[in-house]
Tab-separated table of C-alpha atoms in Angstrom:
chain	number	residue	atom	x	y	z
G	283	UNK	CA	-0.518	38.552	-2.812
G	284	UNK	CA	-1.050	34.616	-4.131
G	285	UNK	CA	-4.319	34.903	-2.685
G	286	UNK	CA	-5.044	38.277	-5.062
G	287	UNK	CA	-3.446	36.732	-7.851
G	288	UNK	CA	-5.540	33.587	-7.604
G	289	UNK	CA	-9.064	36.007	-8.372
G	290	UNK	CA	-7.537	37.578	-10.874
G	291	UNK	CA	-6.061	34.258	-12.763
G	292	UNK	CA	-9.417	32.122	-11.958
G	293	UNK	CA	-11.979	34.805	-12.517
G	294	UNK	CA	-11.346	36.368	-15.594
G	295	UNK	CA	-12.275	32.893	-17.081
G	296	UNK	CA	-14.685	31.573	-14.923
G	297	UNK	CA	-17.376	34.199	-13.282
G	298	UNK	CA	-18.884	33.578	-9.769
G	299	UNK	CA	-22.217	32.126	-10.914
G	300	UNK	CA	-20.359	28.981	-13.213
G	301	UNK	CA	-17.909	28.020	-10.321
G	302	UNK	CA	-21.122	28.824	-7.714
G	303	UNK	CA	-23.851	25.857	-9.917
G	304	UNK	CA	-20.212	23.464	-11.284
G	305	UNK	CA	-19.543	23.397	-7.038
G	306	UNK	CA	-23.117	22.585	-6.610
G	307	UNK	CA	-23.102	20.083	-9.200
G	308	UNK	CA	-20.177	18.076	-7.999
G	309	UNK	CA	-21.435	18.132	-4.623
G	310	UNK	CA	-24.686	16.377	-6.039
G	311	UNK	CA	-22.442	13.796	-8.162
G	312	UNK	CA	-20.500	12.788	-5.053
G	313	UNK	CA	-23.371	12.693	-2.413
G	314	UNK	CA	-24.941	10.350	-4.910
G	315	UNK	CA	-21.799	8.150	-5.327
G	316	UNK	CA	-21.189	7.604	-1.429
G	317	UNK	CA	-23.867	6.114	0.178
G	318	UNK	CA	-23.388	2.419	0.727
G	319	UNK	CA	-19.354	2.766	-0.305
G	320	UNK	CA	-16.454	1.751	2.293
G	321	UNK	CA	-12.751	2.287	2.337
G	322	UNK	CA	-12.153	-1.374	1.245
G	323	UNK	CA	-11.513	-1.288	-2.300
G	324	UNK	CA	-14.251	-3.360	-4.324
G	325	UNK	CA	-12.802	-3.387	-8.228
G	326	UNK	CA	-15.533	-2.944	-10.434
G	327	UNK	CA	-13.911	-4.034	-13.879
G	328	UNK	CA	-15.835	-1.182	-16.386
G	329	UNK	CA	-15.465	1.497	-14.181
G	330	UNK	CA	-11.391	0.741	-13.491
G	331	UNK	CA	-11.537	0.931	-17.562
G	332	UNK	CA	-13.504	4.009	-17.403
G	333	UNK	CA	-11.196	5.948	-15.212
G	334	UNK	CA	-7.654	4.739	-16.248
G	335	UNK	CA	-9.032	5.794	-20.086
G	336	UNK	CA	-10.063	9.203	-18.369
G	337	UNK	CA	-7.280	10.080	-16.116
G	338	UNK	CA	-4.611	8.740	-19.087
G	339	UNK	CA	-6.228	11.200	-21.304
G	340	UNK	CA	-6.219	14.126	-19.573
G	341	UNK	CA	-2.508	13.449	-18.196
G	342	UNK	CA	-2.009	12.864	-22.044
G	343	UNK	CA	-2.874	15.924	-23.496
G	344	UNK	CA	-1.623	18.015	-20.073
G	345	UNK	CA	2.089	18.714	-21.354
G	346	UNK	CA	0.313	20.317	-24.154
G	347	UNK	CA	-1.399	23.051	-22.366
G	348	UNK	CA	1.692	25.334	-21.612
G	349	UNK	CA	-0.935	28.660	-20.372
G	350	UNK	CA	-2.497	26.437	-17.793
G	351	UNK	CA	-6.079	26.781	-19.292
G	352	UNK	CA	-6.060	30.417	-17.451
G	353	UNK	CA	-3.534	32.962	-18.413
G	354	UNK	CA	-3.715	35.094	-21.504
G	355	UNK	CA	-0.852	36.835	-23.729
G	356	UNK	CA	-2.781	39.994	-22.182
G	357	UNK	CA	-2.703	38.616	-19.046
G	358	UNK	CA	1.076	38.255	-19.381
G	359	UNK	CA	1.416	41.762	-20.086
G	360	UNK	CA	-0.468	42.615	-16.910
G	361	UNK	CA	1.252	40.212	-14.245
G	362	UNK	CA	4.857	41.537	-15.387
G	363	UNK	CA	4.439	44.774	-14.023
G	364	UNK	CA	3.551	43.632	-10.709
G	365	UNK	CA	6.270	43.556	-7.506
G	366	UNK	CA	5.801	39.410	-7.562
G	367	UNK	CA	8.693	37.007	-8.008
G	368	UNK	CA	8.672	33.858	-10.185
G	369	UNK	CA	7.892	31.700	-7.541
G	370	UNK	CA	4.702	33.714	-6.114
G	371	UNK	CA	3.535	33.534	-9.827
G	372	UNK	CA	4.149	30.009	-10.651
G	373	UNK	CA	2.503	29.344	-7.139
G	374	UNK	CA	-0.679	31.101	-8.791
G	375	UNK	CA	-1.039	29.669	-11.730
G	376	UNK	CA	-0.409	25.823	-10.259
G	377	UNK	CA	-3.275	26.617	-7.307
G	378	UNK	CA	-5.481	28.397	-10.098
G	379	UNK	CA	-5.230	25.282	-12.201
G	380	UNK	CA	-5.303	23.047	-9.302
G	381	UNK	CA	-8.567	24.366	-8.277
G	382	UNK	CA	-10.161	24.586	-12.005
G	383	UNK	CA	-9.291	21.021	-12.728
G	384	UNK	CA	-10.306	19.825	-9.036
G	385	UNK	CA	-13.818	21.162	-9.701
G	386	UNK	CA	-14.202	19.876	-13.520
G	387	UNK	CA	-12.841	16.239	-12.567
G	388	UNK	CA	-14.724	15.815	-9.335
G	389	UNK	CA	-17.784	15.714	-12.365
G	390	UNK	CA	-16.290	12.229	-12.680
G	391	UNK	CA	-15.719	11.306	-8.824
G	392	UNK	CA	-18.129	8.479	-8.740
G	393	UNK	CA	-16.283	6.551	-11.230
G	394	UNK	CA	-13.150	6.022	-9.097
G	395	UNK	CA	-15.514	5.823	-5.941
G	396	UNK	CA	-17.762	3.182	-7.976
G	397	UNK	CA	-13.974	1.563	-8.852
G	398	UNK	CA	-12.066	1.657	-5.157
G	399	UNK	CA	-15.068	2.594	-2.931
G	400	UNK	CA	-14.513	5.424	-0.639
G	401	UNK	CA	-10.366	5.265	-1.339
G	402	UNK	CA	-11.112	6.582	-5.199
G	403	UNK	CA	-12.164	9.997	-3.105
G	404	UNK	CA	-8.207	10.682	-3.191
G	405	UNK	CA	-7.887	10.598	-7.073
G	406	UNK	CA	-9.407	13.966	-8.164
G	407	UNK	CA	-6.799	16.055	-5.643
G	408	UNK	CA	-3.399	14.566	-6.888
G	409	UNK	CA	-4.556	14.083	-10.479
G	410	UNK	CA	-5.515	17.499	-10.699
G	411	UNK	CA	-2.192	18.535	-8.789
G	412	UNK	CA	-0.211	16.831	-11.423
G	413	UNK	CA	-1.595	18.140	-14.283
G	414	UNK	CA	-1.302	21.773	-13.089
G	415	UNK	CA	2.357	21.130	-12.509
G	416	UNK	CA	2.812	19.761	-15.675
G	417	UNK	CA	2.023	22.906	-17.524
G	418	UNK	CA	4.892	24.921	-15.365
G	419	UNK	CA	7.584	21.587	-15.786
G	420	UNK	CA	7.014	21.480	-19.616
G	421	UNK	CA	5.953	25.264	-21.077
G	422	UNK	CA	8.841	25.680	-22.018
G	423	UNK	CA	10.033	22.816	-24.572
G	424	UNK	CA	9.127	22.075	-27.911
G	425	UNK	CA	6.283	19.963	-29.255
G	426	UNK	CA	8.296	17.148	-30.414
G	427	UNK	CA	9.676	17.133	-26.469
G	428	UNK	CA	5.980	17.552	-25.171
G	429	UNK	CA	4.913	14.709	-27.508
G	430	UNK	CA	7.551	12.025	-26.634
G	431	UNK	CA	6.986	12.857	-22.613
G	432	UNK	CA	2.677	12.315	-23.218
G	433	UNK	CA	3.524	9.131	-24.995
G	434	UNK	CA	6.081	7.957	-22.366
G	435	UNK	CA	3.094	9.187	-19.707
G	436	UNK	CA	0.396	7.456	-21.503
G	437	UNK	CA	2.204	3.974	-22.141
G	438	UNK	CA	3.262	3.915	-18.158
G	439	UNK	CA	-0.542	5.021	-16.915
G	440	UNK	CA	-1.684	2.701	-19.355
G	441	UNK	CA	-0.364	0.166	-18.250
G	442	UNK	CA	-2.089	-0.533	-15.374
G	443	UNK	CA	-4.427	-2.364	-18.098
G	444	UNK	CA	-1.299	-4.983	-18.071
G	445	UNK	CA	-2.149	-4.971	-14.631
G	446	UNK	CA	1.391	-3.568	-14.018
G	447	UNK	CA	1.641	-2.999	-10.496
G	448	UNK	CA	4.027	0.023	-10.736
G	449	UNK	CA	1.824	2.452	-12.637
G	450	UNK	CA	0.280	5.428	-10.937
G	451	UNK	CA	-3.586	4.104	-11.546
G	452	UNK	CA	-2.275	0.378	-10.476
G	453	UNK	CA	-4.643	0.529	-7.778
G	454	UNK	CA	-7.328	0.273	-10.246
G	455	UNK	CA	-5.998	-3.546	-11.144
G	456	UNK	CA	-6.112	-4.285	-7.371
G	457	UNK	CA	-2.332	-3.170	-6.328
G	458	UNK	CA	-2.107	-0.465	-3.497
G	459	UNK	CA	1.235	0.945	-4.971
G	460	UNK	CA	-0.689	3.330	-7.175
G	461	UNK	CA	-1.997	4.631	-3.742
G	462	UNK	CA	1.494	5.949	-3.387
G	463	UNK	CA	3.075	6.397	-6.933
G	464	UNK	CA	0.501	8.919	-8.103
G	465	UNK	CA	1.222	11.347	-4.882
G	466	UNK	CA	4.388	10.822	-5.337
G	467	UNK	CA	4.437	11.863	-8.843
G	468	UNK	CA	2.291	14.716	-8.731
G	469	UNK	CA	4.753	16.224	-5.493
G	470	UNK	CA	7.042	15.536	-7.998
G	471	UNK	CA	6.061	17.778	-10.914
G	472	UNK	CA	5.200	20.085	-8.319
G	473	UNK	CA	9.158	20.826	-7.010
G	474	UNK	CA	9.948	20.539	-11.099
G	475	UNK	CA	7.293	23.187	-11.306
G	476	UNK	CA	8.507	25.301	-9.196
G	477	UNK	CA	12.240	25.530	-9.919
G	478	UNK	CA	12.109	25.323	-13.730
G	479	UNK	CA	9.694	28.192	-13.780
G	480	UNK	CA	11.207	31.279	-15.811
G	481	UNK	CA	8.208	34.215	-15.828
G	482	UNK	CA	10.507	35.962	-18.460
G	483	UNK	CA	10.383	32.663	-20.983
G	484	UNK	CA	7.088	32.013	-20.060
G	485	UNK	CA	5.854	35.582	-20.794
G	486	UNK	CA	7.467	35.558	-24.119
G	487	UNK	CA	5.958	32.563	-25.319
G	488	UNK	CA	3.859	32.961	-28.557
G	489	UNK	CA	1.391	30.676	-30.255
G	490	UNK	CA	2.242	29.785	-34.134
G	491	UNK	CA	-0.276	28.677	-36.168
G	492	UNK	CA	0.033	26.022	-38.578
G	493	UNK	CA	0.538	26.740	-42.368
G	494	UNK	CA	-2.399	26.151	-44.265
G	495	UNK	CA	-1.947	24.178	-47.306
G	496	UNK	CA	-3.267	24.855	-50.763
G	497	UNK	CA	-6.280	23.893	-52.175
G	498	UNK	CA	-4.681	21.034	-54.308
G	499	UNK	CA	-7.814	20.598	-56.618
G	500	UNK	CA	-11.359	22.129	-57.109
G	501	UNK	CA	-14.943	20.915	-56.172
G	502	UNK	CA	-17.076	21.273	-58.237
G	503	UNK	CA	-21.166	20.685	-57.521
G	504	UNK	CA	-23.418	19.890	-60.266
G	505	UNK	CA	-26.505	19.288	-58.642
G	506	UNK	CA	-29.460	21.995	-58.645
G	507	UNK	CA	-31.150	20.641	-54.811
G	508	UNK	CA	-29.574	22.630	-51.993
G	509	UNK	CA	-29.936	19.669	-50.255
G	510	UNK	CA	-27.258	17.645	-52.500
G	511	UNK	CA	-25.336	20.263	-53.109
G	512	UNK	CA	-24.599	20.849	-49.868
G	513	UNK	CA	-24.473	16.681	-49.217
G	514	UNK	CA	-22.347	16.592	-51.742
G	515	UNK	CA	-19.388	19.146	-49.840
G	516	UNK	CA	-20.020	17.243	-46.969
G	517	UNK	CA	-18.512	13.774	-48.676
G	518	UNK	CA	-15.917	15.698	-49.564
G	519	UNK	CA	-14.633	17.479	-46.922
G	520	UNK	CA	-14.994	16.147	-43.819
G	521	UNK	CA	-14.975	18.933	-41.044
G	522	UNK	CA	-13.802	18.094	-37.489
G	523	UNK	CA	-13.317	20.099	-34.466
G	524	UNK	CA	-14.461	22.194	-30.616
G	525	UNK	CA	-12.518	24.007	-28.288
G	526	UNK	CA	-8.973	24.724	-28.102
G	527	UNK	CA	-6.971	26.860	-26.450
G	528	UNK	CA	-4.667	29.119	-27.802
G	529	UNK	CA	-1.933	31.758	-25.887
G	530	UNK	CA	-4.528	30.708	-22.748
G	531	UNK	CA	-8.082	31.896	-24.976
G	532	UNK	CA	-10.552	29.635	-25.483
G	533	UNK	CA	-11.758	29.334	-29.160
G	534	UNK	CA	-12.674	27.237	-31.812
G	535	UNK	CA	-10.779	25.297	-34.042
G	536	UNK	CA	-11.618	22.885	-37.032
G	537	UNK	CA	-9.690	20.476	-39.848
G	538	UNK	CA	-10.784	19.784	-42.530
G	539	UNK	CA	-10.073	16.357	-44.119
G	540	UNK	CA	-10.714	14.817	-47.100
G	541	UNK	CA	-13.885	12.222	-46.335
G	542	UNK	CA	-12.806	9.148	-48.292
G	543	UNK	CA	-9.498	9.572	-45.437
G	544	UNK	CA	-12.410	9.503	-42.603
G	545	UNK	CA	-14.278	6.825	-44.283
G	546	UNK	CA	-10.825	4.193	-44.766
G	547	UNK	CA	-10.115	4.566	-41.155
G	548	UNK	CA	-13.991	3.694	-40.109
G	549	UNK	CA	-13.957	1.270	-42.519
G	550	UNK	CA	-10.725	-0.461	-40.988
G	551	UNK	CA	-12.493	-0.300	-37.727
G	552	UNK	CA	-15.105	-2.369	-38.603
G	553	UNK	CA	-12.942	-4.663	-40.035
G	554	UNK	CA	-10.900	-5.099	-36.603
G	555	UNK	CA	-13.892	-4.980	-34.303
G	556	UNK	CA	-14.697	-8.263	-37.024
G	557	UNK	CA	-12.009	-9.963	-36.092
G	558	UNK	CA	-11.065	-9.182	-32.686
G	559	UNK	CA	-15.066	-10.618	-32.357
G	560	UNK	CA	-13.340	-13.946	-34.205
G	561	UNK	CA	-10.280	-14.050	-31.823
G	562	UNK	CA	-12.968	-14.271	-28.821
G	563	UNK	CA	-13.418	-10.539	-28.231
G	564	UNK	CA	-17.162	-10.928	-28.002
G	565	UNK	CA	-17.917	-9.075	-24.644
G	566	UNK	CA	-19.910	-6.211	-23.522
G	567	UNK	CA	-17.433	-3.703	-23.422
G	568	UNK	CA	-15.427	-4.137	-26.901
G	569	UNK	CA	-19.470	-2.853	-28.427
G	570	UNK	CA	-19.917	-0.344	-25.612
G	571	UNK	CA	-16.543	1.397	-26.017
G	572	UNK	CA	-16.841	1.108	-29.641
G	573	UNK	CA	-20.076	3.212	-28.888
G	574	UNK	CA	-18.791	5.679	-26.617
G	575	UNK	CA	-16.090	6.409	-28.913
G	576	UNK	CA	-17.847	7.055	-32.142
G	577	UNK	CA	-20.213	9.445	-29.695
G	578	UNK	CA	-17.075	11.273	-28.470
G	579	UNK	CA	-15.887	11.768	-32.654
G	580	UNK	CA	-19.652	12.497	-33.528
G	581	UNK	CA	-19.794	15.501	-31.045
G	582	UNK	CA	-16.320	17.013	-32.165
G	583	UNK	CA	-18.007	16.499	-35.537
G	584	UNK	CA	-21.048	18.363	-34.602
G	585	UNK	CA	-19.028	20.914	-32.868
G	586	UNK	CA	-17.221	22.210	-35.615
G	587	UNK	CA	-20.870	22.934	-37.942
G	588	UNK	CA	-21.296	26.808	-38.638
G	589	UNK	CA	-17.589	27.363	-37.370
G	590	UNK	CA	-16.297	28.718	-40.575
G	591	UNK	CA	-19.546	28.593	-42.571
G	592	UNK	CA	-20.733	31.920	-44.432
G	593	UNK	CA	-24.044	32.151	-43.805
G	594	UNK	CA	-24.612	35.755	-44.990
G	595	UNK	CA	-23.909	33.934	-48.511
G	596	UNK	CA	-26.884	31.578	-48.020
G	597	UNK	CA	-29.500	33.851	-46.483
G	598	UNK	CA	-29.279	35.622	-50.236
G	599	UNK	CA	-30.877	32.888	-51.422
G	600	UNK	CA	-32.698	30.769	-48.926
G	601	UNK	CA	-34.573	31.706	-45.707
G	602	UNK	CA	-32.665	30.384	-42.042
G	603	UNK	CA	-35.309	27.518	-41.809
G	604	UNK	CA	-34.201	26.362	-45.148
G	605	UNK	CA	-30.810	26.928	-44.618
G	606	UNK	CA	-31.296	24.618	-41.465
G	607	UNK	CA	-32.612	21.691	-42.787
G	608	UNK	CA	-30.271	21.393	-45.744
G	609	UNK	CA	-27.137	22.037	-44.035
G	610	UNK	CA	-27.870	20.142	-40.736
G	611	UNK	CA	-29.722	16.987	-42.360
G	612	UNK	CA	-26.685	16.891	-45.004
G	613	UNK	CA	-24.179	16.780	-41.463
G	614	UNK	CA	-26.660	14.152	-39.814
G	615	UNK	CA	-26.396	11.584	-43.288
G	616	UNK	CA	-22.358	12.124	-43.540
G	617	UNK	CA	-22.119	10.775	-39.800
G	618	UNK	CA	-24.492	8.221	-41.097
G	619	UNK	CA	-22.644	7.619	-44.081
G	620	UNK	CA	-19.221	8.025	-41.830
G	621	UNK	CA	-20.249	4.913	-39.509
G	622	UNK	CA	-21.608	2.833	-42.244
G	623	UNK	CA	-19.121	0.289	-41.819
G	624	UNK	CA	-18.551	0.041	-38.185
G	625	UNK	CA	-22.630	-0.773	-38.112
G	626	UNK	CA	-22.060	-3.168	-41.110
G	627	UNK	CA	-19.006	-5.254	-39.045
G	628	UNK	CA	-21.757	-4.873	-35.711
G	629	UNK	CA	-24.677	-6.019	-37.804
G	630	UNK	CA	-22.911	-9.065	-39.266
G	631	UNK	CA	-21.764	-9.969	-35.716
G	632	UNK	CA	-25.311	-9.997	-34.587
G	633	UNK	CA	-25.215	-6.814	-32.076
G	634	UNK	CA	-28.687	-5.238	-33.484
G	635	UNK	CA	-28.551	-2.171	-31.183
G	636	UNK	CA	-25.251	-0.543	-31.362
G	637	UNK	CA	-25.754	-1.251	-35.401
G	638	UNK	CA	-29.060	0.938	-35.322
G	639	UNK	CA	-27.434	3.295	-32.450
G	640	UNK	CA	-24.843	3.697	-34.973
G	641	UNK	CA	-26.916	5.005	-37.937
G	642	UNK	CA	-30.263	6.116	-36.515
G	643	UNK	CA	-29.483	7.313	-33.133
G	644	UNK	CA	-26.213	9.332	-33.586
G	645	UNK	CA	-27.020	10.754	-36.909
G	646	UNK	CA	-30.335	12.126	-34.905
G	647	UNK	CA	-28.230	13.063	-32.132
G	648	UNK	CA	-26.208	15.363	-33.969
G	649	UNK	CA	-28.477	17.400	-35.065
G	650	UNK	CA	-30.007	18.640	-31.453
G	651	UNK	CA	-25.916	19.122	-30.821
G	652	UNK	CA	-25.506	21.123	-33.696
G	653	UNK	CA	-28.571	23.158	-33.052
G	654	UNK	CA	-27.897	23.563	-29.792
G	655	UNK	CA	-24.252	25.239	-30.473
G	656	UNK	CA	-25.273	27.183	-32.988
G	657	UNK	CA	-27.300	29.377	-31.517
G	658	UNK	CA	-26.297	29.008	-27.194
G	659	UNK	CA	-22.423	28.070	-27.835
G	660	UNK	CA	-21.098	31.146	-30.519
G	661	UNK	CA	-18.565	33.286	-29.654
G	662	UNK	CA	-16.813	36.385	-30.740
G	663	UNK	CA	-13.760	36.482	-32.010
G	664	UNK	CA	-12.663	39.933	-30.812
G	665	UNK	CA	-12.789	38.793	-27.388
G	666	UNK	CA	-11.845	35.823	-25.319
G	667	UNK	CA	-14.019	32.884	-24.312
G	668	UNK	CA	-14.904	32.741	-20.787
G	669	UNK	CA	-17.398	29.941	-19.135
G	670	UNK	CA	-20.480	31.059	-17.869
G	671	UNK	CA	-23.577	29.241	-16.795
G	672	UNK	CA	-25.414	28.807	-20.021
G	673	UNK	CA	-22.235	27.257	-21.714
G	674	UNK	CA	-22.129	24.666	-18.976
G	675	UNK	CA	-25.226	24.633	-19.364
G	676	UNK	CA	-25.778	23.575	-23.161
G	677	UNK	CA	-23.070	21.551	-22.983
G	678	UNK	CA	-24.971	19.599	-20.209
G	679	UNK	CA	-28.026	19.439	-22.392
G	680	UNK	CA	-25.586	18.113	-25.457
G	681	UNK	CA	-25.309	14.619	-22.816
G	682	UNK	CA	-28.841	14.234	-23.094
G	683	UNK	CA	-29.004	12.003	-25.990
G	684	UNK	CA	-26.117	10.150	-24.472
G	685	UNK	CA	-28.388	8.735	-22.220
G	686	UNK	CA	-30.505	6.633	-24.899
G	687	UNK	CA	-27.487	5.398	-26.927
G	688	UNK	CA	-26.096	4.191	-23.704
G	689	UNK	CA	-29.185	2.811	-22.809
G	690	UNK	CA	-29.582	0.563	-26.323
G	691	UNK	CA	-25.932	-0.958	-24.945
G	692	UNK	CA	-26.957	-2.134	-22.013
G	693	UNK	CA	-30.571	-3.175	-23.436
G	694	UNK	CA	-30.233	-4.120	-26.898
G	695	UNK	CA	-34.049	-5.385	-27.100
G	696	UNK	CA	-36.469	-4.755	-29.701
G	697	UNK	CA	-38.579	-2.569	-27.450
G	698	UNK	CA	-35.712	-0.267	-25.810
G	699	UNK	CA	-34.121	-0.057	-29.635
G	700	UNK	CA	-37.125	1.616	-31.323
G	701	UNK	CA	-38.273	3.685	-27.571
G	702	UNK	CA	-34.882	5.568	-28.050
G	703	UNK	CA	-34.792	5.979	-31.861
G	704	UNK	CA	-38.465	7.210	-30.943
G	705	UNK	CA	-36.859	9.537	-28.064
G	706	UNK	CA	-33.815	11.099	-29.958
G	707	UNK	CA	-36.322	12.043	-32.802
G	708	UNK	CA	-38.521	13.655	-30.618
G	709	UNK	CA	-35.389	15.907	-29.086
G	710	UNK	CA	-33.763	16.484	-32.378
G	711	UNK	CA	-36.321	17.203	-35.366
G	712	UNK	CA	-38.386	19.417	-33.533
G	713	UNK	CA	-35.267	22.143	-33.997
G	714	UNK	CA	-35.424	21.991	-37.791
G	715	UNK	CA	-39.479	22.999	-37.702
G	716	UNK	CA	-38.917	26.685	-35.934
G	717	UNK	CA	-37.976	28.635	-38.560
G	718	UNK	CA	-38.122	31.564	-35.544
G	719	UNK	CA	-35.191	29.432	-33.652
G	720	UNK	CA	-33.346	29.638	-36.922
G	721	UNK	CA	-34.009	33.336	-37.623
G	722	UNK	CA	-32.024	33.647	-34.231
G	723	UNK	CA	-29.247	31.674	-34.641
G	724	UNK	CA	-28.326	33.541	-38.379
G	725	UNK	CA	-28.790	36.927	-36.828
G	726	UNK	CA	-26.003	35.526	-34.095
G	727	UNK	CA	-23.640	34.293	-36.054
G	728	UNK	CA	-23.855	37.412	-38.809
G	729	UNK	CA	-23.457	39.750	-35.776
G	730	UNK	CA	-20.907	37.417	-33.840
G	731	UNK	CA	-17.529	38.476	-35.762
């Protein structure tokens, strides 16, 4: 029966062909990652960083996910009516997890392997155990609860930083106990899994919304250019969001915030990566993280363009082409705007390239990602998101520009800083001069409701 319930749970999300290419993918990633490797740990400082930020993150956020990334309210429904007891359920949804998350974070195996050598291959199975079992140990308590257990989670993974030896990832400072506390603690959640599990709670579960707020004050645009007026709305409200799941269904979700908010906190960024650079910070990784982080917000960023837009207002009076260039050039000169500062404090402290990565690079970036998920990465609303190949796909391609802002971190020379502005300009303006592309992507999203 487990074995039945496990198709049913895993593929009504995931079809044959995406779990068929992700397996072949992470069977590429960690062929590549072991020749050359031995079982005798050899700490590689950036990658220990990389994977205790990555593991922390997704233990972080895993008491939040209380449908284990699988199981609809429909689903529900279904699974009560079927001559299974709690525990052959629970047992379902943990394995379905187990094996979702196993196949999504072995993308990132050569990190730990790159980290501990051939011992980091033991990572990916009891992380991906523990966060499975957290959804059945916590789906049940409140957010406040959820919150204060992620925070107690986070502070003790994190600190393996403090190269505390006790934390479950303290075998990335060189200690060998994490080699047994993060087993240990995923067996753990596993037993708690299993005998807090309640199918009738669980099944009556519901998702609340937040309120939405008023509008406290109006905006008003006085400009006659498209271009500014939609600029304009843009430094006003800053729009932020990607993919969240809700009662176990994938959709999209964005916040809106109120840009001078955005552009305080970027602005007191740049002001600590200033002095932390006068306290001695001055290493590689303080600029390359910096980097990799405004990347991460610029995505969510670009992932949340044409969410809520109403394009059937603008196609009255502008064709898709021009619709295009105003509203994704306006997108690409907010970012611009938005990391203004954090280039400014980089600039002054003589880093050239993450300064230009900053407001050349990213800003061009943005617009191939927003192009890209408007017309390949839509969905409709009257149904439930599933992955499929061409998802995976685009959001494979969206890493592509990655590449070159990585690149002007590691090479911040004259040459390798113009090569890559050249390179994301040649992947990201051609979208906005095919007004055919465009004509597809508005006839999506009208018909996507």
């Amino acid at each position: 029966m487990i074995t039945k319930l496990l198709k049913v749970i895993i593929l009504s999300r995931f079809p044959k062909s995406t779990i068929l290419m992700i397996v072949l993918l992470d069977t590429v990633l960690v062929g590549m990652s072991l020749p050359g490797r031995s079982f005798s740990p050899a700490i590689s400082p950036e990658f220990s960083l990389l994977s205790i930020l990555y593991i922390t993150f997704l233990v972080g956020i895993s008491p939040f996910n209380s449908r284990f990334n699988l199981v609809t309210k429909s689903d529900s429904d279904f699974l009560v009516m079927l001559p299974v007891d709690d525990r052959e359920l629970i047992a379902s949804f943990i394995l379905g997890y187990f094996v979702v998350s196993l196949l999504f974070s072995a993308v990132f195996v050569a990190w730990f392997v790159y980290a501990l050598g051939l011992a980091g291959l033991v990572i990916p199975p009891f992380l991906a155990l523990a966060i499975s079992s957290m959804s059945g140990t916590l789906y049940n308590l409140d957010n406040r609860r959820k919150a204060l257990v992620s925070v107690v989670m986070v502070a003790w993974f994190l600190s393996a930083l403090l190269r505390f030896p006790f934390s479950p990832l303290s075998m990335f400072a060189g200690y060998k106990y994490g080699y047994l506390i993060l087993p240990a603690f995923s067996v753990v959640l596993l037993a708690l899994a299993l005998r807090r599990f309640n199918y009738t709670t669980f099944s009556t579960l519901s998702y609340t919304p937040p309120g939405k707020q008023e509008v406290k004050r109006e905006i008003t645009f006085n400009s006659r250019s498209p271009f500014l007026l939609m600029l304009s709305r843009n430094l006003k409200i800053f729009e932020i969001g990607g993919r969240m799941n809700l009662m176990g269904s994938y959709t999209f979700v964005s916040r809106r915030i109120e840009w001078w908010k955005i552009l305080s906190v970027t602005t007191g960024i740049g002001v600590v990566i200033y002095v932390l650079n006068l306290l001695g910070f001055r290493g590689f990784a303080l600029g390359f993280y910096v980097l990799l982080g405004t990347w991460i917000f610029t995505v969510s960023y670009s992932n949340s363009a044409f969410i809520s837009e109403p394009v059937w207002l603008d196609m009255n009076v502008m064709s898709p082409i021009q619709f295009a260039r105003y509203y994704v050039l306006s997108k690409a000169v907010s970012i611009l705007l938005m990391l203004l500062p954090i280039a400014l404090s980089f600039l002054v402290l003589g880093k050239i390239g993450i300064a230009v990565a900053m407001v050349v690079d990213l800003p061009l970036s943005s617009i191939m990602i927003i192009s890209l998920y408007a017309r390949f990465y839509q969905i409709n609303f009257q149904n439930p998101m599933t992955f499929s190949p061409s998802r995976y796909l685009v959001g494979m391609l969206t890493v592509i520009p990655l590449v070159g802002i990585v690149l002007v971190a590691f090479l911040p020379i004259p040459g390798v800083i113009l090569g890559v502005a050249v390179f994301e300009s040649i992947i990201s303006l051609p979208f906005l001069l095919v007004p055919g592309y465009w004509n597809k992507v508005v006839e999506k999203i009208v018909t996507t409701v």
